[in-house]
Coordinates of C-alpha atoms and ligand atoms in Angstrom, one line a residue:
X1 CA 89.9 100.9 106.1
X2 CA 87.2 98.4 106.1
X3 CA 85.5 97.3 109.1
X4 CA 88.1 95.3 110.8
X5 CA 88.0 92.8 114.2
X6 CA 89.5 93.7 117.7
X7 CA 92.2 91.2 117.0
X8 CA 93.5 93.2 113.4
X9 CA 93.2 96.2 116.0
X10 CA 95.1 94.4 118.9
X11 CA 98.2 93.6 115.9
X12 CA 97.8 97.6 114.5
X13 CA 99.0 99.2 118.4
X14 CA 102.0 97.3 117.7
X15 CA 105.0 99.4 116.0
X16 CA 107.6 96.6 116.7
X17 CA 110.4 99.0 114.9
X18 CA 110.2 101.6 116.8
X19 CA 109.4 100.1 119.8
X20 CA 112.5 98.0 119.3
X21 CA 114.6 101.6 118.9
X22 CA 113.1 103.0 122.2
X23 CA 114.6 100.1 123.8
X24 CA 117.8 100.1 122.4
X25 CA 118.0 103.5 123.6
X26 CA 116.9 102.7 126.8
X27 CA 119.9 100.5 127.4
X28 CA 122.5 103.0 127.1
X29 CA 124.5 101.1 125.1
X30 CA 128.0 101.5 124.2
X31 CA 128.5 101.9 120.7
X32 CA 131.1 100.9 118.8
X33 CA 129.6 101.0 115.0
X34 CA 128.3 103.2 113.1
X35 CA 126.8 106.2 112.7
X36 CA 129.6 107.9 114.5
X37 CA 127.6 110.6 116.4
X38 CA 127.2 107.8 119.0
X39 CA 123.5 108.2 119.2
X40 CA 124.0 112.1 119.6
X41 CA 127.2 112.3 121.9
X42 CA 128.9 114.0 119.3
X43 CA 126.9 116.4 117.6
X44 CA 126.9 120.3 116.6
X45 CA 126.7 121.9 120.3
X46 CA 123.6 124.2 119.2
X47 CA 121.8 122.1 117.0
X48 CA 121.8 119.3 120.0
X49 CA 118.6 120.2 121.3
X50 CA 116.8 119.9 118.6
X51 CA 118.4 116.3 117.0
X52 CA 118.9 114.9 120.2
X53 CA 115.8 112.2 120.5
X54 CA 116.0 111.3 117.2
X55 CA 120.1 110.7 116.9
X56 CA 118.9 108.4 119.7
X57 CA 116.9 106.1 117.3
X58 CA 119.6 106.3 114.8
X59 CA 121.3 103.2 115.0
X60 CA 122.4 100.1 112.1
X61 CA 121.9 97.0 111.2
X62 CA 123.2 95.7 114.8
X63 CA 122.2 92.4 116.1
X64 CA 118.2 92.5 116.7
X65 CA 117.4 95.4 114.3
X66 CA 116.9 93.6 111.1
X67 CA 118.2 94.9 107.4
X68 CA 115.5 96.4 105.2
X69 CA 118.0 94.7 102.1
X70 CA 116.7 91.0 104.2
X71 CA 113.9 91.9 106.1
X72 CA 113.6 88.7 109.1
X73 CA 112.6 90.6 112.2
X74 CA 111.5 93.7 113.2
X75 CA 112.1 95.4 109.7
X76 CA 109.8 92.4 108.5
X77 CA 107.4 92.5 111.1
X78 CA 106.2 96.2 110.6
X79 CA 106.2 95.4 106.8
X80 CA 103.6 92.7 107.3
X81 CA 101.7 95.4 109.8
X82 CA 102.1 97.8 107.2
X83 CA 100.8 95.6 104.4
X84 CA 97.4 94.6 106.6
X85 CA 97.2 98.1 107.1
X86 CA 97.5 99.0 103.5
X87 CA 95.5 96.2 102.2
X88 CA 98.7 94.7 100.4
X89 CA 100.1 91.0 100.6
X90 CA 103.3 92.5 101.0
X91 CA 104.6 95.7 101.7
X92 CA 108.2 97.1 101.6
X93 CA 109.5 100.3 103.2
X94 CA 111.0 102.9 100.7
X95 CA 114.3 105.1 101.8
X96 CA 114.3 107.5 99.3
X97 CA 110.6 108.1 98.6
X98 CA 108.0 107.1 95.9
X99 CA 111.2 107.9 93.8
X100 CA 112.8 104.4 94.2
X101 CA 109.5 102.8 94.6
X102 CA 108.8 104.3 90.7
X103 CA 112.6 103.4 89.5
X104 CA 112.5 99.9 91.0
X105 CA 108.9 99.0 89.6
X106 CA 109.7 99.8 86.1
X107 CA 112.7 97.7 86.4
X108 CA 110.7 95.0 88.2
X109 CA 108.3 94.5 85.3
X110 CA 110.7 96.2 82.0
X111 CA 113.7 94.4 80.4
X112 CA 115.7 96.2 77.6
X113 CA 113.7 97.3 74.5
X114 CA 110.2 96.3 76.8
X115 CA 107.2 98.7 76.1
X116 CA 105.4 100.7 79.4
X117 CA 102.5 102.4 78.7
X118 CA 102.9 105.9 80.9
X119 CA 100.4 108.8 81.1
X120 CA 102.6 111.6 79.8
X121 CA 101.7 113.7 82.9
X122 CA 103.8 111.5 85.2
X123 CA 106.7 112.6 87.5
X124 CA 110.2 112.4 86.5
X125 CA 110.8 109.5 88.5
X126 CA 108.6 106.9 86.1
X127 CA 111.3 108.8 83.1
X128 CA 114.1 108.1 84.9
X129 CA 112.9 104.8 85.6
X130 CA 112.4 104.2 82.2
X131 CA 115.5 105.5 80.9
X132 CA 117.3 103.2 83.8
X133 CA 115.5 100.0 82.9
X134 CA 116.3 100.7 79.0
X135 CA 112.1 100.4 78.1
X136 CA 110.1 102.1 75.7
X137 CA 107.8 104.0 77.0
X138 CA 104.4 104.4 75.0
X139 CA 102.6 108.2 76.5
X140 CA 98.7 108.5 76.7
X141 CA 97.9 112.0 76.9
X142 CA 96.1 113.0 79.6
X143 CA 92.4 115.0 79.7
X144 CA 93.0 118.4 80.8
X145 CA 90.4 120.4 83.2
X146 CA 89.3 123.2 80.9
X147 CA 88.2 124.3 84.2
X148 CA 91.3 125.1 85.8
X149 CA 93.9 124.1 83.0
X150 CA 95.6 121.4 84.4
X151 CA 96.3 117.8 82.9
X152 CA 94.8 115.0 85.0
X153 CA 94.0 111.7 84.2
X154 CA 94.0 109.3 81.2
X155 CA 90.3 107.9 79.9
X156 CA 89.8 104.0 79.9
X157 CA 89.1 104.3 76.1
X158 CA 92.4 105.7 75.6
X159 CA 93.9 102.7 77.5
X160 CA 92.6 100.1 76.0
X161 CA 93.0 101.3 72.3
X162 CA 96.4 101.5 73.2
X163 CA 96.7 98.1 74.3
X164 CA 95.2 97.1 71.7
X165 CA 97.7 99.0 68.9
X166 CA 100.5 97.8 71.6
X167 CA 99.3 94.2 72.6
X168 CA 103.6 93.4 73.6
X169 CA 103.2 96.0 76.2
X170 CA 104.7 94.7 79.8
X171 CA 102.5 96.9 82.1
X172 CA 100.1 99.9 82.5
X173 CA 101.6 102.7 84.2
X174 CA 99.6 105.5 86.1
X175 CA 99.4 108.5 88.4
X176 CA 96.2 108.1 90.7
X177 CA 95.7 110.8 92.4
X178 CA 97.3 113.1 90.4
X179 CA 99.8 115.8 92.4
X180 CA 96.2 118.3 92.3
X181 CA 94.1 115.5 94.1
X182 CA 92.6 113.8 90.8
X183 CA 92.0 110.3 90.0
X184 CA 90.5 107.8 87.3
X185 CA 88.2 104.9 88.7
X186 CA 90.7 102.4 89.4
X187 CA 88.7 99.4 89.7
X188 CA 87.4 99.9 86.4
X189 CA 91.0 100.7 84.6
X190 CA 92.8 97.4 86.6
X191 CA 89.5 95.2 85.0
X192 CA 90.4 97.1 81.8
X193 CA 94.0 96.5 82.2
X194 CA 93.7 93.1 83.8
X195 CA 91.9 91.7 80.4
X196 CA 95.5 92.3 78.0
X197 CA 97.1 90.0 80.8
X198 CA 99.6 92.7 82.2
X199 CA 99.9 94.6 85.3
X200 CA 98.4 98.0 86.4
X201 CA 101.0 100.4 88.5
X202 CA 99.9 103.1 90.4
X203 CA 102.0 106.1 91.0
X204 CA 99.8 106.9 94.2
X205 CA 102.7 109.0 95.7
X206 CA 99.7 111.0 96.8
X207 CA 97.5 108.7 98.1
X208 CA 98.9 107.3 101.4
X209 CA 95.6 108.6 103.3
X210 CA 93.3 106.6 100.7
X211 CA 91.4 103.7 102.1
X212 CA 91.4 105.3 105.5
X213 CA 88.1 106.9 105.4
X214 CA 84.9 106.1 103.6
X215 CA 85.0 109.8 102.0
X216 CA 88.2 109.4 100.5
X217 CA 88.5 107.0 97.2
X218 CA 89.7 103.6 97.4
X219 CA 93.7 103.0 97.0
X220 CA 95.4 102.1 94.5
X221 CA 95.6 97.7 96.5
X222 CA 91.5 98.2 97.3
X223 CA 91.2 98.6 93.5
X224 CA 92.8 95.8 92.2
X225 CA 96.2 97.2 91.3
X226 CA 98.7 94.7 91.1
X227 CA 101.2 97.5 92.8
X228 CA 100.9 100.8 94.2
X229 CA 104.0 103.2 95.8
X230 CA 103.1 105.8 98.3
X231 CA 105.1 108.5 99.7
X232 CA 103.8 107.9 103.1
X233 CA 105.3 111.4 103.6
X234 CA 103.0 113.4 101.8
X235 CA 99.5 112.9 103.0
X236 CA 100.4 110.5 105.8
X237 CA 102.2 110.8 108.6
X238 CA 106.4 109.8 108.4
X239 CA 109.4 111.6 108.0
X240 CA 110.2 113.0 104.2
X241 CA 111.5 110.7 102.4
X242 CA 109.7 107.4 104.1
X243 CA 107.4 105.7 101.5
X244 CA 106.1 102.3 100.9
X245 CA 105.4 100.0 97.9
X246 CA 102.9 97.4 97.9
X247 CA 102.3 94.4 96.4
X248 CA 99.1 92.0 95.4
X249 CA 98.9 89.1 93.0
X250 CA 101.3 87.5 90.8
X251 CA 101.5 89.5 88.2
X252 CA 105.1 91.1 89.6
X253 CA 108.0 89.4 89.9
X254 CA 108.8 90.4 93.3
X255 CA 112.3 89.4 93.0
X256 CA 113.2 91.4 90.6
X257 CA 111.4 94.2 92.6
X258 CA 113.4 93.8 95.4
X259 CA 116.6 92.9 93.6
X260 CA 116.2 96.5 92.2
X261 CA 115.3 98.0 95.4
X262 CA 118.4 96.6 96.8
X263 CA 120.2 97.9 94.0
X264 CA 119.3 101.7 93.9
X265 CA 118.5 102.1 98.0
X266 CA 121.5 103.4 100.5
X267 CA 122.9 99.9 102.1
X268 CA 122.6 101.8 105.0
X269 CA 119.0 103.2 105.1
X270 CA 117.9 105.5 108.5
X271 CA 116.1 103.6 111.1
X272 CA 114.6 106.6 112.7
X273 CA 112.8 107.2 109.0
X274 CA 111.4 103.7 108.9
X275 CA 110.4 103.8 112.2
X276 CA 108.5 106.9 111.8
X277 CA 106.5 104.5 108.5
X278 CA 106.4 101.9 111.3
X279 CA 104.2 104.5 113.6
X280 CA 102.4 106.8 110.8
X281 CA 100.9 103.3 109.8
X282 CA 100.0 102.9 113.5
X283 CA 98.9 106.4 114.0
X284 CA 96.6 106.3 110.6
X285 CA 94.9 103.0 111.8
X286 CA 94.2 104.2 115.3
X287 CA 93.9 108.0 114.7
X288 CA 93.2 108.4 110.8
X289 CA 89.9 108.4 110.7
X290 CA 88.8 110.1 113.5
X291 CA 90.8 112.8 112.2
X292 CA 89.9 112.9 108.6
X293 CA 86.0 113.0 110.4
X294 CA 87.2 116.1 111.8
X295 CA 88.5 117.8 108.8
X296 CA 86.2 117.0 106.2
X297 CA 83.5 119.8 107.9
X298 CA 86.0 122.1 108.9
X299 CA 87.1 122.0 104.7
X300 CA 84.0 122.2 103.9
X301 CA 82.8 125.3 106.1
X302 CA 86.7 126.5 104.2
X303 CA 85.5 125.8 100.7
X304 CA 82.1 127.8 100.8
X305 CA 83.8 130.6 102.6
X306 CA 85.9 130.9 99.6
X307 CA 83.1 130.2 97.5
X308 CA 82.2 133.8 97.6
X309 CA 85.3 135.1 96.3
X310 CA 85.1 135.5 92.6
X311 CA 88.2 135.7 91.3
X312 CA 88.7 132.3 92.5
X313 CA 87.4 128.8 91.6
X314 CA 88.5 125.9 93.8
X315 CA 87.0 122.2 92.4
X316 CA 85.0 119.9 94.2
X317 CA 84.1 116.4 93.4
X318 CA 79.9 117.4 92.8
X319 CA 81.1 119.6 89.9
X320 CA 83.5 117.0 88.1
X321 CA 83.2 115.9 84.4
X322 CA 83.8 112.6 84.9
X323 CA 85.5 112.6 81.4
X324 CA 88.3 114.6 82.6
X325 CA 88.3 112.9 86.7
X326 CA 86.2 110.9 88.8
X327 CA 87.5 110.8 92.1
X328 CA 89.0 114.4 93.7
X329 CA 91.0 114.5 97.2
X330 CA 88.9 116.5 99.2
X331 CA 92.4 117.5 101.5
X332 CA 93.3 118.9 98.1
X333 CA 92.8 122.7 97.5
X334 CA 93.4 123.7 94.1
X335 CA 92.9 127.6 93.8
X336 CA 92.7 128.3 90.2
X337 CA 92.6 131.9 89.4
X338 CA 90.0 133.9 87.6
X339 CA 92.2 137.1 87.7
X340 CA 95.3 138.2 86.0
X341 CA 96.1 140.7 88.4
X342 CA 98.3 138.3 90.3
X343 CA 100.0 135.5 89.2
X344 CA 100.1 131.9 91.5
X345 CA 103.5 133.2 92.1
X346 CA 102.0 136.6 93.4
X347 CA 99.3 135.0 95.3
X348 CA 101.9 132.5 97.3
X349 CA 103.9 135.3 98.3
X350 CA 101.4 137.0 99.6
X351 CA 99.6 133.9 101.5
X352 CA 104.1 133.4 102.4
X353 CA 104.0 137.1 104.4
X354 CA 101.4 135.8 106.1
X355 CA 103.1 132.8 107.1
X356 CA 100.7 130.4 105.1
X357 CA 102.8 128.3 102.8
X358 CA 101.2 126.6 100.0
X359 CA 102.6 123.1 98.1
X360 CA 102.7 124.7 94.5
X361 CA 102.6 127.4 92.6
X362 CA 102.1 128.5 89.1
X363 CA 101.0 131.5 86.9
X364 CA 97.4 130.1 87.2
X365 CA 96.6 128.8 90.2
X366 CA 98.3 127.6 93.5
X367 CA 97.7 124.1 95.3
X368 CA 97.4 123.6 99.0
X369 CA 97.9 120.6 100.9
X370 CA 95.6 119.3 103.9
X371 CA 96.0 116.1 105.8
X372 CA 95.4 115.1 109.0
X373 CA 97.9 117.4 110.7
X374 CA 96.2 120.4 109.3
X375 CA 93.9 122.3 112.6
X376 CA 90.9 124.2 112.0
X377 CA 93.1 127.5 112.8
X378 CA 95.1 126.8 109.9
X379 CA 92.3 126.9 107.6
X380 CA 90.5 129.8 109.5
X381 CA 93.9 132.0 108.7
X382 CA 93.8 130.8 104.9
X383 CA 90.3 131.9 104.4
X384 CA 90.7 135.0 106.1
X385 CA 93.7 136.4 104.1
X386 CA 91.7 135.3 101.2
X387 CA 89.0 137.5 102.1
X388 CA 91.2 140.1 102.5
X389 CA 92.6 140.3 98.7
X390 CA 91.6 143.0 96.9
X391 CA 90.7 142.4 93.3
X392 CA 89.2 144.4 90.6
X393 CA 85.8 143.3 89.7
X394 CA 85.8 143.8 86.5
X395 CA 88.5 141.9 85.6
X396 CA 87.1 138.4 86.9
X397 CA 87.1 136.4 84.4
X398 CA 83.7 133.8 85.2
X399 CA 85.4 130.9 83.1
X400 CA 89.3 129.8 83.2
X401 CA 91.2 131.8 80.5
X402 CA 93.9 129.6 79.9
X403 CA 97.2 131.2 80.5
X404 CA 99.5 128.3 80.6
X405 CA 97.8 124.9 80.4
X406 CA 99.4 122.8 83.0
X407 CA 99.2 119.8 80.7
X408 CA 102.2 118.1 78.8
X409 CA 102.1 118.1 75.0
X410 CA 102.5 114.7 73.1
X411 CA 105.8 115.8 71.3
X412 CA 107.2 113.7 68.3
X413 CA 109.7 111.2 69.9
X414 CA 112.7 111.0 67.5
X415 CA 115.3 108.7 69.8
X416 CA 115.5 107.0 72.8
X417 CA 115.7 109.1 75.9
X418 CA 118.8 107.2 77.2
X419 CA 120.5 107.5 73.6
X420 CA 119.8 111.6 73.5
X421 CA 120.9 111.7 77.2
X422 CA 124.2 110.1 75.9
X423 CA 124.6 112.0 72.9
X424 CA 126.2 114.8 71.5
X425 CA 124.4 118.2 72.8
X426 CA 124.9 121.7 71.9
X427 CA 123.4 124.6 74.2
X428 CA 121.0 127.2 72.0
X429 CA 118.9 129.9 73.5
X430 CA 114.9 128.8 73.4
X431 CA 114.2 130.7 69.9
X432 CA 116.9 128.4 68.6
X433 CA 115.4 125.4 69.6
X434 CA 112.6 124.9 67.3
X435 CA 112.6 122.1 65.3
X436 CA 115.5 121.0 67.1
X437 CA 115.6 117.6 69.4
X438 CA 115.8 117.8 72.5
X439 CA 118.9 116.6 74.9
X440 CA 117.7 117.0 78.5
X441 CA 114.4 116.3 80.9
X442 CA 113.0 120.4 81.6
X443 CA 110.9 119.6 83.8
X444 CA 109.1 123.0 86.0
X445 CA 109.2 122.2 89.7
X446 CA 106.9 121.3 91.1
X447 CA 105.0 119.3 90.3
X448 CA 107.9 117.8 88.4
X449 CA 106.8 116.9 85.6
X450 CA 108.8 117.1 82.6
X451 CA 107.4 119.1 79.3
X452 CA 109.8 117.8 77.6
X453 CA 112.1 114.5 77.3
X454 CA 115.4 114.0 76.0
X455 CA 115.1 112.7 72.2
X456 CA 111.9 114.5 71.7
X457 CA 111.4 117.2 68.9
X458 CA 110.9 120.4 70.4
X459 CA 107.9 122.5 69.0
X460 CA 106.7 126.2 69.4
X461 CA 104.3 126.0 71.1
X462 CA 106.1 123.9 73.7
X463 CA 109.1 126.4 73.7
X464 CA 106.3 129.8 74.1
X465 CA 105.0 127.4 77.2
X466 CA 108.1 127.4 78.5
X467 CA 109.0 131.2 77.9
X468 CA 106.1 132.0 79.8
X469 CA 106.6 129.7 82.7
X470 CA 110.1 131.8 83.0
X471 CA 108.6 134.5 82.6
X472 CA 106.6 134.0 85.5
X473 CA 109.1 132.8 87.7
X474 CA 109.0 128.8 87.4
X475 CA 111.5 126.6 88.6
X476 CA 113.0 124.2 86.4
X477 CA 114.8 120.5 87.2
X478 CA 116.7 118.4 84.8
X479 CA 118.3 121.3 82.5
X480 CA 121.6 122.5 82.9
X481 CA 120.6 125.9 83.0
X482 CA 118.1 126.5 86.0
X483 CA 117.2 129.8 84.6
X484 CA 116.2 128.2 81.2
X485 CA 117.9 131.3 79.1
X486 CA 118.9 128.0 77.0
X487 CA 118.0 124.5 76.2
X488 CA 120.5 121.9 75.2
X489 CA 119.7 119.7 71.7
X490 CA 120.9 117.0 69.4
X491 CA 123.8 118.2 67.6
Ligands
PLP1 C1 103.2 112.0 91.3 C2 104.5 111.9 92.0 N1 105.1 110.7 92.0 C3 106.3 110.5 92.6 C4 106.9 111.5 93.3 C5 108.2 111.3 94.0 O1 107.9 111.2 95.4 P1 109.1 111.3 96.5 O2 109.2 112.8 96.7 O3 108.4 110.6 97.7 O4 110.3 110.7 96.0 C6 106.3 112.8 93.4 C7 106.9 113.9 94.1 O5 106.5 115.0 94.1 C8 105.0 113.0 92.7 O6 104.4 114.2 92.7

């Protein structure tokens, strides 16, 4: 972060959480609540060894551990530490990932019938969100990278003319950085946003690292945002699952954010998960930079080693159109193939029989996934099984040739997603489904987000996107056939 004093230092070696655990531990204590392993004394013989230190930490809300539902003590204390950190004025630890943090913001700022501006490309969380708070969501279609061919971010322009044809609007709504590393400028979009009187969200699930090191972008709270939720498990440092949200300003009512926290988090959320946000935060202040110093060269040296190759093209920030993004994660690799001699599918199970294990997949491309933890070997074993791949030369492509463009199509919207969820479906194979309206979320995994929505009208050219993502082995979420043989519609 900024340049900050020995005494902000002095407060940031404090993880009073987990520190509080260890001693709890320490005590050998005598339970008689629950979780009824009994901080590990009963527990599956063989998997013993490897639970046992953290079924230690896993306690309850017992006298001196706090409640995350009424933060007072410790729970509150590494909140505040976490919001210095994090540039917030108050920070709240998520149980259940950037998933709740999405859910509970939309229902913070959204009453019945309210209208949320959302960039279409979001993840299914902001729908579901929607769809739970009873809003009206209002999509800006996002640039997409002719590049590579995925969707990234939405253009100021684009924001404020909606605004302007939507002036009741209750908040802005965006994804910064995108799931492939890409991001608006934020300070300019929260100005933007900031002049209709409403509130800018950020989505910045894949953030968490931002603000820790000069040649990363700002975050989401250094840019004005009025909130921001991070999955502190992605490119931090906690356990899956651990996230944060963060507030600045008034423009939230932060009792109804935490009233809907409270409403869709377990009442009994796991300590040893918010004490590993308690020392990720702890870890990233001490250690973060230092280690992002170290793996910027080593990416580098990565990136022009795979420079060579030409049946790949991997973005970097010098050769952005700032029309389409202007801030790219450097721990970000996006490998977007100039080949059709292997798929993204192909290509990760190759990189998977070498014991390299990317974070997506898709018929064009595949995305990997530094951060911090990431060692120079690592990398060194990446470039050199892609320098091993044999490809034809004369089937590089120089340019993307769009196969499946990652982006979402603005569809006609027809009824409200939480009527079509609610109403009567039939099941038709995809052919069928033209024309028709839509009954469920599909929505490929990852990067989970959905192509279509319930209540929209289902187009062609949508349901050939589709055919080819099955085709090529995509995943889907939110349909009630995984394989996507059918779809189910309005009847
Ligand atoms: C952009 C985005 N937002 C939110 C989420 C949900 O995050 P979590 O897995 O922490 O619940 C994800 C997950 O992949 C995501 O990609």
């Amino acid at each position: 972060m900024a340049q900050h004093g020995q005494e902000y230092m002095e407060r940031q070696r404090r993880a009073p959480l987990y520190d509080a655990l260890v001693q709890h531990a320490k005590k050998r204590p005598h339970s008689f609540h629950v979780p009824g392993h009994k901080m590990g004394a009963s527990f599956d013989r063989t998997a013993k060894e490897h639970f046992q230190s953290l079924l230690a930490l896993d306690v309850t809300e017992l006298s001196g551990m706090d409640d995350l539902h009424q933060p007072e003590g410790i729970i509150a204390e590494a909140q505040a530490l976490a919001a210095e950190a994090y540039g917030a004025e108050e920070t709240r630890f998520l149980i259940g990932g950037s998933t709740v943090g999405n859910i509970a913001a939309i229902m913070a700022v959204c009453r019945p019938g309210d209208k949320i501006l959302v960039q279409r490309n979001c993840h299914k969380s902001v729908y579901n969100g929607i769809i739970m708070a009873r809003a009206e969501p209002v999509y800006i279609v996002p640039a997409v990278d002719p590049k590579t061919g995925v969707a990234t971010c939405v253009r100021r322009d684009d924001v404020e003319r909606t605004l302007q044809a939507h002036p009741d609007a209750k908040a802005v709504f965006l994804t910064n950085p995108t799931y492939y590393g890409m991001g608006v400028d934020l300070e300019k979009m929260a100005v933007t946003v900031h002049r209709f009187g409403i509130p800018l969200l950020v989505d910045e699930a894949h953030g968490a690292h931002y603000g820790f090191h000069p040649a990363l972008p700002l975050s989401a709270m250094q840019s004005g945002a009025d909130l921001s939720v991070q999955s502190t498990h992605k490119m931090g440092t906690s356990m899956t699952m651990s996230s944060m949200v963060h507030v600045q300003g008034e423009r939230i009512d932060r009792a109804r954010l935490y009233r809907a926290l409270a409403m869709i988090q377990s009442s009994s959320p796991s300590y040893p998960l918010m004490a590993s946000l308690d020392v990720s935060r702890r870890h990233m202040v001490l250690e973060g930079a230092k280690e992002i110093d170290r793996l910027l060269p080593a990416l580098s040296r990565l990136r022009e080693r795979i420079r060579h190759l030409p049946w790949l093209y991997t973005p970097t920030v010098e050769d952005r159109n700032r029309n389409v993004y202007s801030t790219l994660d450097p721990l970000k690799l996006l490998l977007s193939l100039r080949t059709k001699q292997h798929t993204g599918y192909q290509l990760q199970s190759l990189l998977e029989s070498q014991a390299i294990y990317p974070e997506l997949a898709h018929p064009d491309h595949i995305l990997l996934a530094a951060s911090v933890g990431t060692t120079e070997d690592d990398l060194d074993k990446l470039a050199h099984v892609l320098e091993k791949i044999e490809y034809h030369t004369e089937q590089v492509h120089t340019i993307f040739q769009a196969g499946i463009l990652a982006s979402s199509f603005l569809q006609e919207s027809v009824t409200p997603m939480h009527e079509a969820l609610d109403a009567e479906k039939k099941t038709v194979s995809l052919a069928e489904a033209v024309g028709a309206v839509c009954a469920e979320m599909v929505i490929p995994y990852p990067p989970g987000i959905p192509l279509l929505v319930p209540g929209e009208r289902i187009t062609r050219e949508t349901i050939a996107v589709l055919q080819e993502l099955r085709g090529s082995g995509a995943r889907f979420h939110g349909v009630a056939d995984a394989d996507l043989h059918t779809i189910a519609i309005l009847r």
